[in-house]
Structures are given as C-alpha cells and as structure tokens.
Amino acid sequence: MSFSPTWPKIITSLIESNDLSVSEADWCMTQIMTGAATEAQIASFLIALRIKGETVDEVVGFRDAILDHAHSVSISPNSLDIVGTGGDRFGTVNVSTMSSIVAAAAGTPVVKHGNKAASSQSGASDVLRELGINLNLEPDQLATVFDATNIAFVFAGRFHPGFAHAGAVRQQIGVPTVFNFLGPLCNPVRPEASAVGVAQLDRVPLIVGVFQTRGANALVFRGDEGLDELSTAGHSHIWEVTRGGVTEHDLDPRDLNISKASIDDLIGQDAAYNAKVARDVLAGHDGPVRDIVLLNAAAGLVAFDLHDKPASAEIPLLDRLRTQMAVAAETIDSGAAQAKLAEWVGATQAFDSGE
C-alpha cells in the first residue's frame, strides 16, 4: 500500500498477513510513543502484528521511532552494552549486570541499557538501586558519571518516556508482544558493540537482522535450555555479527574448563538477595555464579573487540573467550571490579537522587 497510513489500513493489512515497510512501522511506533494512538488501536495493532509475525524491517522501523523519541545522551557510541531480552522464566541472578561491571573494570567503556524485572524478581534497575546506584540521573549527569567511571546505566523507564503510552495496554492484554524484545535494540547511546542474550529462539533472526542493518558488531546468544545468557548449565548457541556477516557457533562450557552448573545454582531472589550475590562475586567468591559471570563478561569483551579490533574476528571464538575469561578473572581477583562498583556508586550519589 502507498505511504498514507491510518490505523484501519495498518491493522487490516496485518490481518491479511502483509508485512509493513520500515516507514510504515516507524509511523506506527511514532503514534504510540507520542500518545497519538488510543489503547484500542495499540492493542489491535500489537495482537495483529504478533499473529502475523514480525519482520526485520518492521523491527528496524520500531527501533528507529523509539530512539527518535528517547532522551538523547551525550556519550560516545564507542561503547559496549551487555543485556538480555528477559523472559526466560528461570529467575536467575543478574548475570549481565555483574558482567557489565566486570567489563568496565577491565577497561571497556560500558553503557548498559535495562529496566525493571521482566521474568525474575529483580531486574537490572532493581539490583543496581539496591547496590547504591542512583538511577534518577538527567542525561548530562549520566554523561558526567560515564566520563568519570567508564560505565553508565541507561534506565529505560526514565529515558524512554514514550513506553508509558503502551504500558497499560501491554499489561491488560497479558501476552508477549514486540515490546518484549525491543529493549536490547533501543539503547539511546547506540553502542557500537553489544552482547545480547535472547530467551526466545524465534526472536534471534530478528535481533541478528537488526544488528546487521545497523552495521553494528554483536554476539547474540542463547542457552540451549532457554537462558538469555551464555549458559554454564549446558550448551549455548552464538551468532557472531560483524560487517562481514553472521557466523554461528556452538559452545560447550566444558571446552573452557567451566564446571557444569545446574539452573538451581543460578536462581536469584529479590533485589536484596541478588545484590548480596553481586557483592560476593565482585569480591572474589568462587562458585557457579562467578563462572557464569566470567563467561558472559568475556562475551562482552569479545564483542567490543569486534568493534575495536576487527581483526580479532579471525581468531577462533573459543580462544577469544578463553583469553577474555582470564582477563575477567584477573579483574575480579585484583579487586578492580569491587573498586569499580564503589567508584560508580560514589559518582552517581554525587547527584540528588530525587527520592
């Protein structure tokens, strides 16, 4: 159809199993982000889209509109995001959050994008608040913190005000929609490197496709049991995205001398419990949680090297992960990771929390 969209045209087209163009998808999400769409229109659109199935072009259009309406942040995209889609239903501890702190302490600029819990009792924002991070920062304050510490947390609930227009509808319809996996693609800083865990296998081609469209570098991965992390409880599948294309890998953690864990070893609880686990890991405590943090921090460091040192892609992935796991372990054991958390807390607390 020609580009003169209206909600009746869009919804009818989706019902007829027609895909949207990037421009049409951008229009739809712009209507939602600006509050121009009614709840009935949003609900009808999300359900029709889910029944048809999303395409890469549609997700690109949605992402573009979301980023256009996000608060901008003056932080260099020469940075890394370690993030998961959530929704794996396991309720594990905050692996990507701990991994982000380790990666930053190892010298990699990290801009983590995250929100409240999706499928666990404690999401990234919940555990970071419990650890003492002030989340109520203005964009210029966030940039100041990043410049001082090499790490920042972009709280989706604060930097994407347009999400609020769809919040009630999403809660009322109670089924997964495109919003459930857009988060990792919508970091306002637009980092050049990402390590992204994906819980739902059918979402992987969409996320990989969007990174390809952006020309970004990423490791996208999924534990075979459904974890949105690189798993230490079994094999993981990895999609390595570079400007040269996509390479798929199968990872057995035993090839990295990681003892096999059970999912029960990785289960978290509320924010207070998960924050204690994080403090223990960053302080150097051994065990299954340390192992999975080392592995996922290594994935982040490998992803950043794809951007910062493109020739690294020629080295076998297993060797790169092994090298970066050693870096992550030394970062923790030297006290640098624990010190990085303390430095980060102090930098954010220099500003009024507004609470």
Short mmCIF file of C-alpha atoms in Angstrom, two decimals:
data_model
loop_
_atom_site.label_atom_id
_atom_site.label_comp_id
_atom_site.label_asym_id
_atom_site.label_seq_id
_atom_site.Cartn_x
_atom_site.Cartn_y
_atom_site.Cartn_z
CA MET A 1 0.00 0.00 0.00
CA SER A 2 1.15 3.60 -0.59
CA PHE A 3 2.56 5.50 2.35
CA SER A 4 -0.56 7.22 3.67
CA PRO A 5 -1.04 5.09 6.79
CA THR A 6 -4.03 5.11 9.07
CA TRP A 7 -4.74 2.65 11.83
CA PRO A 8 -7.55 0.93 9.90
CA LYS A 9 -5.25 0.47 6.89
CA ILE A 10 -2.36 -0.80 9.03
CA ILE A 11 -4.41 -3.23 11.09
CA THR A 12 -6.29 -4.54 8.05
CA SER A 13 -3.01 -5.09 6.24
CA LEU A 14 -1.59 -7.05 9.19
CA ILE A 15 -4.74 -9.16 9.45
CA GLU A 16 -4.24 -10.00 5.77
CA SER A 17 -0.67 -11.13 6.62
CA ASN A 18 1.01 -8.28 4.78
CA ASP A 19 4.34 -7.04 6.11
CA LEU A 20 4.90 -3.37 6.91
CA SER A 21 7.65 -1.30 5.35
CA VAL A 22 10.24 0.38 7.57
CA SER A 23 8.40 3.70 7.09
CA GLU A 24 5.02 2.23 8.00
CA ALA A 25 6.46 0.56 11.09
CA ASP A 26 8.11 3.84 12.07
CA TRP A 27 4.75 5.62 11.69
CA CYS A 28 3.02 3.07 13.95
CA MET A 29 5.57 3.32 16.73
CA THR A 30 5.69 7.10 16.46
CA GLN A 31 1.93 7.19 17.00
CA ILE A 32 2.39 5.05 20.13
CA MET A 33 5.43 6.91 21.50
CA THR A 34 3.75 10.31 21.16
CA GLY A 35 0.46 9.27 22.74
CA ALA A 36 -1.45 9.76 19.48
CA ALA A 37 -2.72 6.16 19.40
CA THR A 38 -5.66 5.04 21.52
CA GLU A 39 -5.46 1.97 23.73
CA ALA A 40 -7.79 0.10 21.37
CA GLN A 41 -5.58 0.93 18.40
CA ILE A 42 -2.42 -0.12 20.25
CA ALA A 43 -3.92 -3.40 21.41
CA SER A 44 -5.31 -4.28 17.98
CA PHE A 45 -2.02 -3.44 16.33
CA LEU A 46 0.14 -5.44 18.76
CA ILE A 47 -2.03 -8.55 18.53
CA ALA A 48 -2.38 -8.43 14.73
CA LEU A 49 1.37 -7.97 14.41
CA ARG A 50 2.10 -10.86 16.76
CA ILE A 51 -0.24 -13.20 14.88
CA LYS A 52 1.35 -12.29 11.54
CA GLY A 53 4.89 -12.41 12.91
CA GLU A 54 7.38 -9.55 12.93
CA THR A 55 9.98 -8.92 10.22
CA VAL A 56 13.42 -7.33 10.42
CA ASP A 57 12.20 -4.25 8.50
CA GLU A 58 9.34 -3.80 10.94
CA VAL A 59 11.62 -4.07 13.96
CA VAL A 60 14.04 -1.60 12.37
CA GLY A 61 11.18 0.87 11.93
CA PHE A 62 10.00 0.40 15.50
CA ARG A 63 13.53 0.83 16.84
CA ASP A 64 14.10 3.99 14.81
CA ALA A 65 10.91 5.59 16.13
CA ILE A 66 11.68 4.62 19.72
CA LEU A 67 15.19 6.07 19.51
CA ASP A 68 13.88 9.24 17.85
CA HIS A 69 11.67 9.82 20.90
CA ALA A 70 14.16 8.80 23.58
CA HIS A 71 16.06 11.33 25.68
CA SER A 72 19.42 11.79 23.99
CA VAL A 73 22.61 11.11 25.94
CA SER A 74 25.98 12.68 25.11
CA ILE A 75 28.01 9.50 25.49
CA SER A 76 30.18 8.11 22.73
CA PRO A 77 28.78 5.09 20.88
CA ASN A 78 32.33 3.69 21.17
CA SER A 79 30.99 1.51 23.95
CA LEU A 80 29.52 -1.86 24.89
CA ASP A 81 26.10 -2.99 26.09
CA ILE A 82 25.68 -6.37 27.79
CA VAL A 83 21.98 -7.10 28.00
CA GLY A 84 19.35 -9.80 27.81
CA THR A 85 15.83 -9.81 26.47
CA GLY A 86 14.47 -11.25 29.71
CA GLY A 87 11.51 -13.56 29.60
CA ASP A 88 13.40 -16.82 30.09
CA ARG A 89 11.24 -17.59 33.16
CA PHE A 90 14.17 -19.01 35.14
CA GLY A 91 14.57 -16.09 37.55
CA THR A 92 18.36 -16.20 37.60
CA VAL A 93 20.63 -13.72 39.35
CA ASN A 94 21.59 -10.56 37.45
CA VAL A 95 24.29 -12.03 35.25
CA SER A 96 24.50 -9.28 32.62
CA THR A 97 24.62 -6.58 35.30
CA MET A 98 27.53 -8.22 37.12
CA SER A 99 29.23 -8.91 33.80
CA SER A 100 28.89 -5.24 32.84
CA ILE A 101 30.69 -4.10 35.98
CA VAL A 102 33.50 -6.58 35.38
CA ALA A 103 33.85 -5.49 31.74
CA ALA A 104 34.03 -1.83 32.75
CA ALA A 105 36.61 -2.61 35.42
CA ALA A 106 38.65 -4.39 32.74
CA GLY A 107 38.84 -1.11 30.83
CA THR A 108 35.98 -1.40 28.33
CA PRO A 109 33.52 1.53 28.15
CA VAL A 110 30.13 0.11 29.12
CA VAL A 111 26.71 1.69 28.66
CA LYS A 112 24.16 -0.79 29.92
CA HIS A 113 20.54 -0.37 28.93
CA GLY A 114 17.98 -2.02 31.17
CA ASN A 115 14.74 -1.86 33.04
CA LYS A 116 12.81 -3.44 35.87
CA ALA A 117 12.34 -7.19 36.09
CA ALA A 118 10.75 -8.95 33.11
CA SER A 119 10.60 -12.53 34.34
CA SER A 120 12.52 -12.51 37.62
CA GLN A 121 12.04 -10.83 40.97
CA SER A 122 14.88 -8.40 40.34
CA GLY A 123 15.75 -6.69 37.07
CA ALA A 124 18.88 -4.67 36.34
CA SER A 125 17.46 -1.44 37.73
CA ASP A 126 16.22 -3.17 40.88
CA VAL A 127 19.57 -4.71 41.79
CA LEU A 128 21.57 -1.61 40.84
CA ARG A 129 19.40 0.55 43.08
CA GLU A 130 19.97 -1.96 45.89
CA LEU A 131 23.71 -1.76 45.25
CA GLY A 132 23.54 2.00 45.74
CA ILE A 133 23.44 3.28 42.15
CA ASN A 134 21.37 6.44 41.75
CA LEU A 135 19.15 5.81 38.73
CA ASN A 136 17.44 9.21 38.70
CA LEU A 137 20.06 11.00 36.65
CA GLU A 138 19.49 13.58 33.96
CA PRO A 139 21.20 12.92 30.62
CA ASP A 140 24.04 15.36 31.33
CA GLN A 141 24.58 13.81 34.76
CA LEU A 142 24.69 10.34 33.24
CA ALA A 143 27.36 11.54 30.81
CA THR A 144 29.36 13.01 33.70
CA VAL A 145 29.21 9.70 35.55
CA PHE A 146 30.32 7.82 32.46
CA ASP A 147 33.24 10.18 31.83
CA ALA A 148 34.41 9.63 35.41
CA THR A 149 33.87 5.88 35.72
CA ASN A 150 33.74 4.30 32.23
CA ILE A 151 30.27 2.88 32.99
CA ALA A 152 26.68 4.10 32.89
CA PHE A 153 23.23 2.61 33.23
CA VAL A 154 20.54 3.95 30.91
CA PHE A 155 17.31 3.23 32.76
CA ALA A 156 14.71 2.52 30.08
CA GLY A 157 11.86 3.70 32.28
CA ARG A 158 13.46 7.13 32.51
CA PHE A 159 14.99 7.59 29.08
CA HIS A 160 12.06 6.22 27.03
CA PRO A 161 9.04 8.18 28.29
CA GLY A 162 7.02 7.04 25.28
CA PHE A 163 6.95 3.48 26.59
CA ALA A 164 4.44 4.62 29.20
CA HIS A 165 1.79 5.07 26.50
CA ALA A 166 1.80 1.33 25.81
CA GLY A 167 2.32 0.15 29.38
CA ALA A 168 -1.31 -0.24 30.42
CA VAL A 169 -2.28 -1.98 27.18
CA ARG A 170 0.59 -4.45 27.43
CA GLN A 171 -0.42 -5.29 30.97
CA GLN A 172 -4.08 -5.68 30.07
CA ILE A 173 -3.58 -7.99 27.07
CA GLY A 174 -1.07 -10.06 29.02
CA VAL A 175 0.67 -11.75 26.07
CA PRO A 176 4.20 -11.22 24.74
CA THR A 177 4.47 -8.55 22.05
CA VAL A 178 7.22 -6.91 20.03
CA PHE A 179 7.96 -4.71 23.05
CA ASN A 180 9.27 -7.74 24.92
CA PHE A 181 12.42 -7.90 22.82
CA LEU A 182 12.87 -4.33 21.60
CA GLY A 183 14.74 -3.24 24.74
CA PRO A 184 18.20 -4.55 23.81
CA LEU A 185 17.92 -2.80 20.44
CA CYS A 186 16.94 0.61 21.79
CA ASN A 187 19.87 1.85 23.87
CA PRO A 188 19.79 5.65 23.28
CA VAL A 189 23.60 5.75 23.15
CA ARG A 190 23.53 3.33 20.20
CA PRO A 191 26.69 1.49 21.27
CA GLU A 192 28.87 0.04 18.54
CA ALA A 193 29.20 -3.31 20.33
CA SER A 194 26.62 -5.48 22.06
CA ALA A 195 26.46 -8.82 23.81
CA VAL A 196 22.80 -9.82 23.81
CA GLY A 197 21.16 -12.85 25.36
CA VAL A 198 17.87 -13.91 23.77
CA ALA A 199 15.42 -16.19 25.54
CA GLN A 200 13.09 -16.94 22.61
CA LEU A 201 14.75 -18.75 19.72
CA ASP A 202 12.32 -17.36 17.14
CA ARG A 203 13.40 -13.82 18.05
CA VAL A 204 17.07 -14.44 17.27
CA PRO A 205 16.85 -13.83 13.47
CA LEU A 206 15.10 -10.52 14.09
CA ILE A 207 17.70 -9.27 16.56
CA VAL A 208 20.59 -10.50 14.42
CA GLY A 209 18.99 -8.88 11.38
CA VAL A 210 18.66 -5.51 13.08
CA PHE A 211 22.32 -5.52 14.11
CA GLN A 212 23.26 -6.37 10.52
CA THR A 213 21.14 -3.49 9.24
CA ARG A 214 22.90 -1.13 11.64
CA GLY A 215 26.35 -2.37 10.67
CA ALA A 216 26.98 -2.98 14.37
CA ASN A 217 29.10 -5.69 15.97
CA ALA A 218 27.47 -8.12 18.34
CA LEU A 219 27.47 -11.50 19.94
CA VAL A 220 23.90 -12.75 20.15
CA PHE A 221 23.44 -15.90 22.18
CA ARG A 222 21.03 -18.27 23.85
CA GLY A 223 21.49 -21.15 26.25
CA ASP A 224 20.01 -24.32 24.80
CA GLU A 225 17.76 -24.62 27.85
CA GLY A 226 16.40 -21.14 27.12
CA LEU A 227 18.61 -18.89 29.26
CA ASP A 228 19.10 -15.40 27.89
CA GLU A 229 22.78 -15.71 28.85
CA LEU A 230 25.71 -17.81 27.77
CA SER A 231 24.92 -20.86 29.83
CA THR A 232 27.13 -22.85 32.18
CA ALA A 233 24.34 -25.42 32.62
CA GLY A 234 24.65 -26.74 29.07
CA HIS A 235 25.48 -25.77 25.52
CA SER A 236 24.82 -22.32 24.09
CA HIS A 237 24.34 -21.18 20.52
CA ILE A 238 26.13 -17.99 19.46
CA TRP A 239 25.57 -15.75 16.44
CA GLU A 240 28.61 -13.55 15.83
CA VAL A 241 27.58 -10.45 13.89
CA THR A 242 30.16 -8.33 12.08
CA ARG A 243 30.14 -6.17 8.98
CA GLY A 244 31.31 -9.27 7.17
CA GLY A 245 28.18 -11.24 8.01
CA VAL A 246 26.99 -13.71 10.62
CA THR A 247 28.90 -16.73 11.91
CA GLU A 248 27.19 -19.34 14.07
CA HIS A 249 28.91 -21.23 16.87
CA ASP A 250 28.01 -23.93 19.37
CA LEU A 251 29.61 -23.52 22.79
CA ASP A 252 30.16 -26.26 25.35
CA PRO A 253 31.31 -24.59 28.59
CA ARG A 254 33.43 -27.64 29.37
CA ASP A 255 35.68 -26.60 26.47
CA LEU A 256 36.54 -23.57 28.61
CA ASN A 257 37.15 -25.71 31.71
CA ILE A 258 33.93 -24.48 33.30
CA SER A 259 32.30 -26.95 35.66
CA LYS A 260 28.75 -27.74 34.59
CA ALA A 261 26.22 -25.92 36.75
CA SER A 262 22.58 -26.65 37.35
CA ILE A 263 19.98 -23.97 36.80
CA ASP A 264 19.23 -24.15 40.52
CA ASP A 265 22.77 -22.89 41.19
CA LEU A 266 21.94 -19.69 39.31
CA ILE A 267 18.48 -18.85 40.67
CA GLY A 268 18.06 -15.44 42.25
CA GLN A 269 15.54 -13.96 44.62
CA ASP A 270 14.63 -10.37 45.39
CA ALA A 271 16.84 -7.34 44.81
CA ALA A 272 18.44 -7.52 48.26
CA TYR A 273 19.45 -11.16 47.74
CA ASN A 274 20.72 -10.57 44.21
CA ALA A 275 22.70 -7.52 45.34
CA LYS A 276 24.42 -9.63 48.01
CA VAL A 277 25.27 -12.22 45.36
CA ALA A 278 26.73 -9.46 43.18
CA ARG A 279 28.84 -8.09 46.02
CA ASP A 280 30.13 -11.58 46.79
CA VAL A 281 31.06 -12.29 43.17
CA LEU A 282 32.79 -8.93 42.74
CA ALA A 283 34.66 -9.59 46.00
CA GLY A 284 36.10 -12.78 44.53
CA HIS A 285 33.87 -15.55 45.89
CA ASP A 286 34.11 -18.77 43.88
CA GLY A 287 31.22 -20.87 42.63
CA PRO A 288 28.75 -21.31 39.77
CA VAL A 289 27.64 -17.68 39.73
CA ARG A 290 31.23 -16.49 39.36
CA ASP A 291 31.68 -18.93 36.47
CA ILE A 292 28.70 -17.66 34.51
CA VAL A 293 29.68 -14.04 35.16
CA LEU A 294 33.21 -14.68 33.88
CA LEU A 295 31.79 -16.31 30.74
CA ASN A 296 29.33 -13.52 29.98
CA ALA A 297 31.80 -10.75 30.82
CA ALA A 298 34.17 -12.46 28.39
CA ALA A 299 31.43 -12.42 25.75
CA GLY A 300 31.09 -8.68 26.23
CA LEU A 301 34.83 -8.14 25.90
CA VAL A 302 34.90 -10.29 22.76
CA ALA A 303 32.00 -8.28 21.30
CA PHE A 304 33.79 -5.00 21.97
CA ASP A 305 36.94 -6.33 20.30
CA LEU A 306 34.87 -6.99 17.16
CA HIS A 307 34.35 -3.23 17.03
CA ASP A 308 37.66 -2.02 18.46
CA LYS A 309 39.94 -4.66 16.90
CA PRO A 310 38.11 -6.04 13.84
CA ALA A 311 40.93 -8.44 13.01
CA SER A 312 40.14 -10.32 16.23
CA ALA A 313 37.27 -11.98 14.35
CA GLU A 314 39.85 -14.12 12.57
CA ILE A 315 40.85 -15.80 15.85
CA PRO A 316 38.76 -18.84 16.81
CA LEU A 317 35.93 -17.75 19.10
CA LEU A 318 36.82 -20.32 21.75
CA ASP A 319 40.33 -18.88 22.02
CA ARG A 320 38.97 -15.35 22.32
CA LEU A 321 36.54 -16.37 25.05
CA ARG A 322 39.29 -18.22 26.92
CA THR A 323 41.57 -15.17 26.80
CA GLN A 324 38.87 -12.78 27.96
CA MET A 325 37.71 -15.10 30.74
CA ALA A 326 41.23 -14.86 32.12
CA VAL A 327 41.03 -11.06 31.88
CA ALA A 328 37.69 -11.07 33.71
CA ALA A 329 39.02 -13.38 36.43
CA GLU A 330 42.06 -11.17 36.99
CA THR A 331 39.82 -8.10 37.08
CA ILE A 332 37.81 -9.61 39.92
CA ASP A 333 40.70 -11.19 41.81
CA SER A 334 42.75 -7.98 41.74
CA GLY A 335 39.92 -6.08 43.44
CA ALA A 336 39.34 -3.90 40.38
CA ALA A 337 35.73 -5.00 39.88
CA GLN A 338 34.81 -4.33 43.50
CA ALA A 339 36.54 -0.95 43.29
CA LYS A 340 34.69 -0.12 40.07
CA LEU A 341 31.33 -0.69 41.74
CA ALA A 342 32.31 1.56 44.66
CA GLU A 343 33.54 4.24 42.27
CA TRP A 344 30.33 4.04 40.24
CA VAL A 345 28.11 4.27 43.32
CA GLY A 346 30.03 7.30 44.54
CA ALA A 347 29.81 9.07 41.19
CA THR A 348 26.04 8.61 40.91
CA GLN A 349 25.42 9.56 44.53
CA ALA A 350 27.13 12.90 43.94
CA PHE A 351 23.82 13.93 42.37
CA ASP A 352 20.50 14.31 44.16
CA SER A 353 18.52 11.08 43.75
CA GLY A 354 15.20 12.90 43.94
CA GLU A 355 13.83 10.19 46.22
#
